[in-house]
Tab-separated table of C-alpha atoms and ligand atoms in Angstrom:
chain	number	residue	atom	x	y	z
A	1	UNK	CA	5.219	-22.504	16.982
A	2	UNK	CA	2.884	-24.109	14.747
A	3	UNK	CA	3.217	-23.890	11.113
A	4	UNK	CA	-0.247	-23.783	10.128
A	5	UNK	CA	-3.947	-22.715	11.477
A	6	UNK	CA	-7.154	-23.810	9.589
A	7	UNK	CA	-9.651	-20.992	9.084
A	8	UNK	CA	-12.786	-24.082	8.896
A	9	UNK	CA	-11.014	-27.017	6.734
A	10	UNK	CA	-8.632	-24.250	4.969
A	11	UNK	CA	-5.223	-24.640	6.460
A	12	UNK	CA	-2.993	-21.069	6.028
A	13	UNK	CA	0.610	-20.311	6.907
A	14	UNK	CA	0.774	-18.753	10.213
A	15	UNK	CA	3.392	-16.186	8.703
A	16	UNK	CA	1.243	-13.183	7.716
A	17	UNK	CA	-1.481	-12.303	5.910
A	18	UNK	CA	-2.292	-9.260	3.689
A	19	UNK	CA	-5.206	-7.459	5.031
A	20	UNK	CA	-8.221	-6.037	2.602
A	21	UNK	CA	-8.089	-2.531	1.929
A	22	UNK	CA	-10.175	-0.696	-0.691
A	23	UNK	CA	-8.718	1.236	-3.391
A	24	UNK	CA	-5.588	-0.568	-2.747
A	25	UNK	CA	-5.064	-4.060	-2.534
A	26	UNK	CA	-6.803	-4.967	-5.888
A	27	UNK	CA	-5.918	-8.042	-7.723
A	28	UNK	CA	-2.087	-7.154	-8.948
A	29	UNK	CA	-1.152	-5.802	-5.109
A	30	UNK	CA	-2.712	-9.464	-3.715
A	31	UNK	CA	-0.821	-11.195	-6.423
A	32	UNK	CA	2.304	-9.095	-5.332
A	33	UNK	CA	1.559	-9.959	-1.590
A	34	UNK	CA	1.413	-13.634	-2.493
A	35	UNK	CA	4.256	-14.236	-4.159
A	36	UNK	CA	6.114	-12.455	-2.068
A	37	UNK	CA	5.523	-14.900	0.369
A	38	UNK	CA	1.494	-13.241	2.213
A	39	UNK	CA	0.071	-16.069	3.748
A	40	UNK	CA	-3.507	-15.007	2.306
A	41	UNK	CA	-5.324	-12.498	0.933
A	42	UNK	CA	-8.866	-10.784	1.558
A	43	UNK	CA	-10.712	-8.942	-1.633
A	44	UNK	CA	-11.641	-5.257	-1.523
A	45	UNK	CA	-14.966	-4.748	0.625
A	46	UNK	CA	-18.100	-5.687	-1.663
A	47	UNK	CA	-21.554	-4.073	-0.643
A	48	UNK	CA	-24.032	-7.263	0.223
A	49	UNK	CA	-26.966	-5.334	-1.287
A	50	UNK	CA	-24.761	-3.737	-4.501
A	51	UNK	CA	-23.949	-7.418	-5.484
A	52	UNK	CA	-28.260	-8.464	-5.106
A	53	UNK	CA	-29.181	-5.174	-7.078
A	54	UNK	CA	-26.367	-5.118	-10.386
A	55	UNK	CA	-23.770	-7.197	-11.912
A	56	UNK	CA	-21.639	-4.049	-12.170
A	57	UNK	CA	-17.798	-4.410	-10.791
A	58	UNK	CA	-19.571	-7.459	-8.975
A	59	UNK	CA	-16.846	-9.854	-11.080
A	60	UNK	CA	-14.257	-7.721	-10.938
A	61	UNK	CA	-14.222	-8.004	-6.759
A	62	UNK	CA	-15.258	-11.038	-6.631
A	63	UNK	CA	-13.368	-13.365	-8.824
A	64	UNK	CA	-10.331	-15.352	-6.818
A	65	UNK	CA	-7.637	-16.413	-9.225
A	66	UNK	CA	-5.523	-19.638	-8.066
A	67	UNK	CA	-2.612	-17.706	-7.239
A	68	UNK	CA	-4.581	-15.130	-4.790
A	69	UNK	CA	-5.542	-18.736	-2.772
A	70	UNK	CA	-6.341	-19.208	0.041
A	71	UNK	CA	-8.349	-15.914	-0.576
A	72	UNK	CA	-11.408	-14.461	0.902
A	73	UNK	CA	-14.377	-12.676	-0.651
A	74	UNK	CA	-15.208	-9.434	2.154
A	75	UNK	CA	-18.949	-8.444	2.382
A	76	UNK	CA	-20.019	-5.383	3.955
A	77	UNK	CA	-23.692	-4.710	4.647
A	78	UNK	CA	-26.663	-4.639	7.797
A	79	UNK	CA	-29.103	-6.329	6.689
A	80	UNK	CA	-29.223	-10.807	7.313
A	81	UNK	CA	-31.369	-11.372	4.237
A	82	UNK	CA	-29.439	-9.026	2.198
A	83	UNK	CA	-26.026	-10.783	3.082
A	84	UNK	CA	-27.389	-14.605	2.552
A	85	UNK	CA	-28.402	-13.322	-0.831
A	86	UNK	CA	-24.676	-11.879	-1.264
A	87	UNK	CA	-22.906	-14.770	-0.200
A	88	UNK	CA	-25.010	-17.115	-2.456
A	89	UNK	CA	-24.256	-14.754	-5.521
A	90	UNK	CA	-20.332	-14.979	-4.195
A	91	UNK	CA	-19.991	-18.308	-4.120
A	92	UNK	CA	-19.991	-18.504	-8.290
A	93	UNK	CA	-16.409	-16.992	-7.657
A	94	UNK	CA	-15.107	-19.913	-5.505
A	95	UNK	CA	-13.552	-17.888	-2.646
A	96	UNK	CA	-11.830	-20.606	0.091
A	97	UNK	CA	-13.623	-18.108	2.893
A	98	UNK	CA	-16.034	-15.315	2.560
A	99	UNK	CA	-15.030	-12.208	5.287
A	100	UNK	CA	-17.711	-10.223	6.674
A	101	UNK	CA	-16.516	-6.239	7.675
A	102	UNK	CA	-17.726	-5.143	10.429
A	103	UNK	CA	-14.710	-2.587	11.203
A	104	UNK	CA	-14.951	-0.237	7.830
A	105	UNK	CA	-15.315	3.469	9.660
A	106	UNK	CA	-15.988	5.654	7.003
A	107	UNK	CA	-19.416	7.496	7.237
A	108	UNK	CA	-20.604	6.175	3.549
A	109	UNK	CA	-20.896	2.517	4.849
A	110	UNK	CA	-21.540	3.427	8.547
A	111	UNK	CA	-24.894	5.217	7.587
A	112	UNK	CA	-26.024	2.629	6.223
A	113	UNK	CA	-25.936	0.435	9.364
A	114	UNK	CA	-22.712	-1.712	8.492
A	115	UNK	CA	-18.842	-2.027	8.681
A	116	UNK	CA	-17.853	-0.634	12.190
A	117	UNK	CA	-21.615	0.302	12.992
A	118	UNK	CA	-22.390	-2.925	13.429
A	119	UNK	CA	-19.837	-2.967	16.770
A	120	UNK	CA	-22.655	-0.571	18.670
A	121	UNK	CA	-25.295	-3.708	17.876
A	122	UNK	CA	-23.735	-7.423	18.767
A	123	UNK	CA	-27.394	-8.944	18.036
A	124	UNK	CA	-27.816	-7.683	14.686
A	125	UNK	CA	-24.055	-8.507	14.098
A	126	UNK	CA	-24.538	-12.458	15.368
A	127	UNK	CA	-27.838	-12.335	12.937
A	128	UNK	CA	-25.833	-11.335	9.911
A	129	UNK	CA	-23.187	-13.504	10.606
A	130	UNK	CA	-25.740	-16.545	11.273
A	131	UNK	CA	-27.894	-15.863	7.886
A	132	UNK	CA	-24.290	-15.788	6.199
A	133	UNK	CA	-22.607	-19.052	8.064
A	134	UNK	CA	-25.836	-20.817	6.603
A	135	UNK	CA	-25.859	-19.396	3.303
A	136	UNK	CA	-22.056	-20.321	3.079
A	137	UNK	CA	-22.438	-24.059	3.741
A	138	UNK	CA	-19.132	-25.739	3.867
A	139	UNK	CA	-17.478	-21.822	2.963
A	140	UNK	CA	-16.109	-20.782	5.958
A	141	UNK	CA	-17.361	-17.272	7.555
A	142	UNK	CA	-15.022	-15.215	8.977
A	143	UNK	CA	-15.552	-11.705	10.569
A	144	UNK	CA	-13.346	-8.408	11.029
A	145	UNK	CA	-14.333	-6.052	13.676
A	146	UNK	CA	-12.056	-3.284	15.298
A	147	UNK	CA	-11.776	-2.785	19.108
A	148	UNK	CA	-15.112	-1.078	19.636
A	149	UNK	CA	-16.870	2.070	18.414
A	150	UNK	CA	-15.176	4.055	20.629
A	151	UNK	CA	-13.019	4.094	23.795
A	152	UNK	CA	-15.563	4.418	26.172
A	153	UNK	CA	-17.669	1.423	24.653
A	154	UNK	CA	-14.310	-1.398	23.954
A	155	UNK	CA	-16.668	-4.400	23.517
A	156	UNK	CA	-14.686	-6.655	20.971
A	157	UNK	CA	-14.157	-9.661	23.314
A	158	UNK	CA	-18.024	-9.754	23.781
A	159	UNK	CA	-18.474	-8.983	20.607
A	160	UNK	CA	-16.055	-11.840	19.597
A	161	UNK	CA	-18.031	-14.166	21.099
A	162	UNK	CA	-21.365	-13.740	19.989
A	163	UNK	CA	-20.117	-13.823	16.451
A	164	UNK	CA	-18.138	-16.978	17.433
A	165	UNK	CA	-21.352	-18.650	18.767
A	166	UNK	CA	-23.217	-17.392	15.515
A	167	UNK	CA	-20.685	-19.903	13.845
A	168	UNK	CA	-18.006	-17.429	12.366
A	169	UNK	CA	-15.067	-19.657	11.550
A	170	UNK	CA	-12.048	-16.452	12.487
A	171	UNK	CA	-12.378	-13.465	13.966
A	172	UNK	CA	-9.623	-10.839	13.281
A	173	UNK	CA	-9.482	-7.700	15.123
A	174	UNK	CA	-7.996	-4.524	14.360
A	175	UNK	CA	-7.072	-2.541	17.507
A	176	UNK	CA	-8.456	0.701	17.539
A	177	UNK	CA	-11.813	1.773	17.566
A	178	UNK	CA	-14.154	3.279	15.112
A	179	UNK	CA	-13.796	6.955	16.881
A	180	UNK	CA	-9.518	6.409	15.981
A	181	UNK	CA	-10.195	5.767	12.417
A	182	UNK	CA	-6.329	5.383	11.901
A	183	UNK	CA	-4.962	7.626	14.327
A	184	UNK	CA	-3.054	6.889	17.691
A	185	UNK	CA	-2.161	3.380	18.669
A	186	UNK	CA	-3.677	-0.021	17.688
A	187	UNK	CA	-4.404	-1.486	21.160
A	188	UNK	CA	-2.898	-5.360	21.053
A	189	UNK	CA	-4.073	-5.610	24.638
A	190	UNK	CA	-7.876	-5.809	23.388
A	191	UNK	CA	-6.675	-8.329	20.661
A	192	UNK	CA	-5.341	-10.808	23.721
A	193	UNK	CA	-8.590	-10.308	25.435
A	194	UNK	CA	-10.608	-11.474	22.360
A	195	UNK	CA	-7.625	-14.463	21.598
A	196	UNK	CA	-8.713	-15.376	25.423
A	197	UNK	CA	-12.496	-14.671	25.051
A	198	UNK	CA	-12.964	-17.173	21.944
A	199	UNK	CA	-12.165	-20.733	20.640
A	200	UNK	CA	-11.978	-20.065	16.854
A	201	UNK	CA	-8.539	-18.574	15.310
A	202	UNK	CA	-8.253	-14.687	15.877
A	203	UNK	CA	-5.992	-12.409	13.262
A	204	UNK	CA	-4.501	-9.599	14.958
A	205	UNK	CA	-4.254	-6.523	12.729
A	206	UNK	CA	-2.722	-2.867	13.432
A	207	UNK	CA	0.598	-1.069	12.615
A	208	UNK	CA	2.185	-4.188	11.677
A	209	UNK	CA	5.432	-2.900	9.477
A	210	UNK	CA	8.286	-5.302	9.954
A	211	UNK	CA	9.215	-8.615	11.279
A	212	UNK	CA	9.834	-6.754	14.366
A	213	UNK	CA	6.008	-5.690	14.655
A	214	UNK	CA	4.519	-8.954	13.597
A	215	UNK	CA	6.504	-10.789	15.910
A	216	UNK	CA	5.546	-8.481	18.723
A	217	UNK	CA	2.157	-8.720	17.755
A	218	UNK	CA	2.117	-12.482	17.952
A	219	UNK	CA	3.600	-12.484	21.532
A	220	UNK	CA	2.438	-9.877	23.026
A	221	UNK	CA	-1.430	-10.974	22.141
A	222	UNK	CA	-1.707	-14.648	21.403
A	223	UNK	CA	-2.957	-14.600	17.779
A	224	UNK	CA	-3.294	-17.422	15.330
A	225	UNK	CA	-2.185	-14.892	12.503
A	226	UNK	CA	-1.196	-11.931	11.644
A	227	UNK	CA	-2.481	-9.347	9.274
A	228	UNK	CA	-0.724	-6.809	7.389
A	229	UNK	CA	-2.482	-3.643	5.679
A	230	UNK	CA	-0.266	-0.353	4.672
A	231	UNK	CA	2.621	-2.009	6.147
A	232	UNK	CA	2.728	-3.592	2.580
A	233	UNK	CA	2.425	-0.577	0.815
A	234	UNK	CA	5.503	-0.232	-1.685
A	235	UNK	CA	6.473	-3.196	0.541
A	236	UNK	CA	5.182	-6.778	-0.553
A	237	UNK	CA	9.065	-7.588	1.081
A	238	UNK	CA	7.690	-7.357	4.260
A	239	UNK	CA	5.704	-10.787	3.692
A	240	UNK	CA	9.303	-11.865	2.715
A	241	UNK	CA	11.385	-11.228	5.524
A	242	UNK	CA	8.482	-12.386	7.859
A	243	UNK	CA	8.528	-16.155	5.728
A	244	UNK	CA	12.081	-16.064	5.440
A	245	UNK	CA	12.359	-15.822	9.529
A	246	UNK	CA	9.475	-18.488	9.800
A	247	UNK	CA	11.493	-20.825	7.355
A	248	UNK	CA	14.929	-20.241	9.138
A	249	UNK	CA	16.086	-18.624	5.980
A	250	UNK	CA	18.683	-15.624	6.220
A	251	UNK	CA	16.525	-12.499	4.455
A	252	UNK	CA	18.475	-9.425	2.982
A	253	UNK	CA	16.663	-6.491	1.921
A	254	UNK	CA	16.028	-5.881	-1.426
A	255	UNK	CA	18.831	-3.188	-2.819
A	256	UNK	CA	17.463	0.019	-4.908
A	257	UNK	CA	17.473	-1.932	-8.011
A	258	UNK	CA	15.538	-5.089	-7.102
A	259	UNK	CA	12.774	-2.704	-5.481
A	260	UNK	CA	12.602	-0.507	-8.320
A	261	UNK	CA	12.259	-3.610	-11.271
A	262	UNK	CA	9.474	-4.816	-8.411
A	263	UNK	CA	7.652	-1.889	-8.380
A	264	UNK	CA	7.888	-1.591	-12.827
A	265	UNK	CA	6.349	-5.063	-12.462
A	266	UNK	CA	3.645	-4.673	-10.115
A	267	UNK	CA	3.220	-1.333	-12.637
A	268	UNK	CA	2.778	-3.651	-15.512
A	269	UNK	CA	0.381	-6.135	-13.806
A	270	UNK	CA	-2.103	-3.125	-12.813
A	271	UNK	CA	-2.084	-2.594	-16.678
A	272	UNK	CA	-2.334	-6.036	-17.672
A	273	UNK	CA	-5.243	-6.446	-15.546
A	274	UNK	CA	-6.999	-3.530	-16.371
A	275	UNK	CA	-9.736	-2.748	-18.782
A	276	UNK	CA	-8.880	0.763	-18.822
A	277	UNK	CA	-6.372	2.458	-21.592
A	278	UNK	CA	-2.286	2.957	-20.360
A	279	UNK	CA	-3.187	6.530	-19.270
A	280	UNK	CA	-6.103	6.146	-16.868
A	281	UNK	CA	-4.933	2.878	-15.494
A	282	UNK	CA	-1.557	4.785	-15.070
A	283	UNK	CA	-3.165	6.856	-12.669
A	284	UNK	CA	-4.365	3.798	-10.538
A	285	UNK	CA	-0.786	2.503	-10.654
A	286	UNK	CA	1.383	6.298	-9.554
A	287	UNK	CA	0.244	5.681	-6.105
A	288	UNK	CA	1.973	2.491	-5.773
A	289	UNK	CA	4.598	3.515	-7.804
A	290	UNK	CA	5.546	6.161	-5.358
A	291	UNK	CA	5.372	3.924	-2.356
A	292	UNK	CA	8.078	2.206	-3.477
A	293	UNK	CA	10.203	4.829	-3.496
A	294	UNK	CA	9.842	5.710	0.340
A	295	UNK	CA	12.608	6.181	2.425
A	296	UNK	CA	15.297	6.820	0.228
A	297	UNK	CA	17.301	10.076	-0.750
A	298	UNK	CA	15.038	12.428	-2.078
A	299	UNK	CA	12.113	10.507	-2.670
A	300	UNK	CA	9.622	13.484	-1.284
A	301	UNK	CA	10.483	14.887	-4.657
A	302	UNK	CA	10.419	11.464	-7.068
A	303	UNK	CA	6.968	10.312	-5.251
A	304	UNK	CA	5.718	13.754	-6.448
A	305	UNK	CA	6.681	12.998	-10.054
A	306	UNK	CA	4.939	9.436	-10.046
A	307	UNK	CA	1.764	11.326	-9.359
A	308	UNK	CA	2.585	12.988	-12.764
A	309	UNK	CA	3.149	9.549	-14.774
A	310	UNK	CA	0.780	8.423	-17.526
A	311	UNK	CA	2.615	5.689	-19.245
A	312	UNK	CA	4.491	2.692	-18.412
A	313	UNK	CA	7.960	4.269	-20.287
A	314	UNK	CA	7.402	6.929	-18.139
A	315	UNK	CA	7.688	4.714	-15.122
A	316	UNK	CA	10.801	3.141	-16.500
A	317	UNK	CA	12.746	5.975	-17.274
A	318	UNK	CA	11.974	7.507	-14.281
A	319	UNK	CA	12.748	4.224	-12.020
A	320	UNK	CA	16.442	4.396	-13.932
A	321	UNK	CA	16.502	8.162	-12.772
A	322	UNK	CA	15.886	7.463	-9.379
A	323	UNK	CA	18.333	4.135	-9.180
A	324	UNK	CA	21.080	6.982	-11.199
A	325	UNK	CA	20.711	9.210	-7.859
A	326	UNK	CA	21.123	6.156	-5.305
A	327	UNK	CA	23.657	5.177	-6.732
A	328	UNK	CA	25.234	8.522	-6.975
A	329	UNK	CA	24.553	9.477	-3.200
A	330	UNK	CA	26.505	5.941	-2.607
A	331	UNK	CA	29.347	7.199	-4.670
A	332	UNK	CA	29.560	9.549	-2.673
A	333	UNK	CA	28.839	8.502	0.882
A	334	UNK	CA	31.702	5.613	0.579
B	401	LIG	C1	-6.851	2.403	2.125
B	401	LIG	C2	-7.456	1.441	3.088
B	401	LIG	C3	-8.544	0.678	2.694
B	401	LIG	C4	-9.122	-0.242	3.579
B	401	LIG	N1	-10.164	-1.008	3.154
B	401	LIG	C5	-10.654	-1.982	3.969
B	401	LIG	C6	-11.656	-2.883	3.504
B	401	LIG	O1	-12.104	-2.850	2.362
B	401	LIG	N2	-12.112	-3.816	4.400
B	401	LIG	C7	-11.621	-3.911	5.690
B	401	LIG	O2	-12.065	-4.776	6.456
B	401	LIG	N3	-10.673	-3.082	6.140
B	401	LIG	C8	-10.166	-2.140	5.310
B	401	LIG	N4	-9.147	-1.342	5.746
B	401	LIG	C9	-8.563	-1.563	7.091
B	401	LIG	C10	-7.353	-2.512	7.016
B	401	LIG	O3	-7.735	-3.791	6.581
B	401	LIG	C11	-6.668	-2.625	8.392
B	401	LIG	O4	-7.599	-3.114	9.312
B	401	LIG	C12	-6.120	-1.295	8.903
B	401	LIG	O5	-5.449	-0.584	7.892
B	401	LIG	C13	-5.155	-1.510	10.090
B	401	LIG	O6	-4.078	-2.342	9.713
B	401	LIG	P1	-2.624	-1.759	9.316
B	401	LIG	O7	-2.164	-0.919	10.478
B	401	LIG	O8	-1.789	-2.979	9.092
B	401	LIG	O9	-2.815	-0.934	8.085
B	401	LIG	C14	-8.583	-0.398	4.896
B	401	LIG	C15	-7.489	0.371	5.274
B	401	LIG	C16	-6.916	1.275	4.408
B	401	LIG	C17	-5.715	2.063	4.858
């Protein structure tokens, strides 16, 4: 299998990549995913007409720090003038690609005409892409769609290739459609199709977890890469485990420790990072906090407790608690 795919002239890993997901995978969770071995990250979705209208949060999404790279910059919005305007503004920040979302479901951007809306209307989708591709110059566009709006319209492959011909650079695909939002299955069947409909690399996203998953996903539908989204919640080891394999490198799970002194850091970099004092950027951080405390004895009770941190010694002692009762349960399971 080849090592590499270029997205345009940017080569990336073909391991896997972390996907972008709003309210989640902010600066410390794509620096996380990186060094933990994510192939490359996307930003959180950026409106294309909030970034012409204010400067507000506009530099906090949009700057790309060398160790996020290869990173891209996601734009969400319906209108071609709007989004050539966007990408012009984005391009300040240096992103290696610029990602245009045309799979978001949520009624707030589909209202407005983009994110998965834009899978019911391929033209105005091949416009926006086409006003962004030239905007970009020598950026590369890339698009993410999902599978179709819903399961009795499954257009992606067409879809694929309009917004292939309107020079998009990647397409990745995220197997359900908009009707799903995140429930039942994420159809890799409809990724092969689009792999088979177009020329340009295609990411396969959807209920990728494991090694296990990705590897599935990458035979079962053909992709050039593989994206990751909640998989890597708690869990920037999956990206790991998944480079490890690709390397021929043996991969052992992290023990209770290791995950728990991962999680204080990621903790400490969401504080670092943030404007905000301890307490309220605490309460951005107790969500990931608690992910990393899935599947283990009790953690239905711990994971309620993160969501009642609000400092960083409070995460400590509380990570030392929960390692105390692993270790216990060992004690006495051997
Ligand atoms: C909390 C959350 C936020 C998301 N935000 C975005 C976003 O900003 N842009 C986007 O294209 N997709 C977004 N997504 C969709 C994911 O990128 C991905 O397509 C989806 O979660 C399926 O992949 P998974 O099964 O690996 O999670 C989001 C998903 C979640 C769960």
């Amino acid at each position: 299998m080849d090592n590499t795919i270029l997205i345009g002239k940017v080569p990336v890993k073909r391991t896997a990549a972390l996907a972008p997901m709003a309210g989640v995978a902010d600066r410390a969770y794509r620096l996380m995913c990186r060094e933990y071995g994510a192939a490359y990250t996307v930003s959180e979705m950026v409106s294309a007409k909030g970034i012409c209208y204010s400067d507000r949060k506009t530099a906090e999404l949009c700057t790309v720090t060398d160790s996020e790279r290869p990173m891209a910059v996601q734009l969400f919005g319906s209108e071609p003038e709007f989004m050539a305007k966007a990408v012009d503004i984005v391009l300040r920040y240096s992103p290696d690609v610029i990602d245009i979302n045309m799979g978001c479901p949520v009624p707030k951007v589909v209202n407005t005409g983009a994110g998965s809306a834009l899978m019911k209307d391929v033209g105005l989708a091949a416009r926006i892409t086409e006003a962004a591709v030239k905007a970009a110059g020598e950026v590369p566009v890339t698009v993410k769609i999902r599978s179709g709006w819903s399961g009795d319209s499954i257009n992606a492959p067409e879809m694929a290739k309009a917004l292939e011909s309107a020079g998009a650079a990647a397409i990745a695909v995220h197997g359900r459609t908009r009707d799903q939002f995140y429930s039942g299955e994420s159809d890799s069947g409809v990724i092969k199709a689009v792999k088979e409909s177009v020329k340009v690399p295609v990411i396969g996203n959807g209920d990728v977890t494991d090694l296990e998953s990705c590897l599935k996903m990458y035979r079962e539908t053909g992709c050039d890469l593989v994206m990751i989204g909640r998989g890597s919640y708690g869990n920037p080891f999956v990206f790991k485990a998944i480079d490890a394999y690709f390397k021929g490198e043996e991969w052992v799970p992290p023990s209770v420790e290791e995950r728990m002194q991962v999680m204080l850091r990621h903790v400490r970099l969401m504080l670092e990072l943030s404007e905000k004092p301890e307490e309220l950027a605490m309460h951005e951080a107790r969500k990931h906090a608690a992910w990393y405390m899935n599947g283990y004895y009790g953690s239905a009770k711990f994971r309620g407790r993160c969501y009642q941190l609000s400092s960083y010694s409070e995460a400590q002692a509380l990570a030392e608690e929960f390692i105390g009762l692993q270790r216990s349960r060992m004690g006495e399971n051997s």
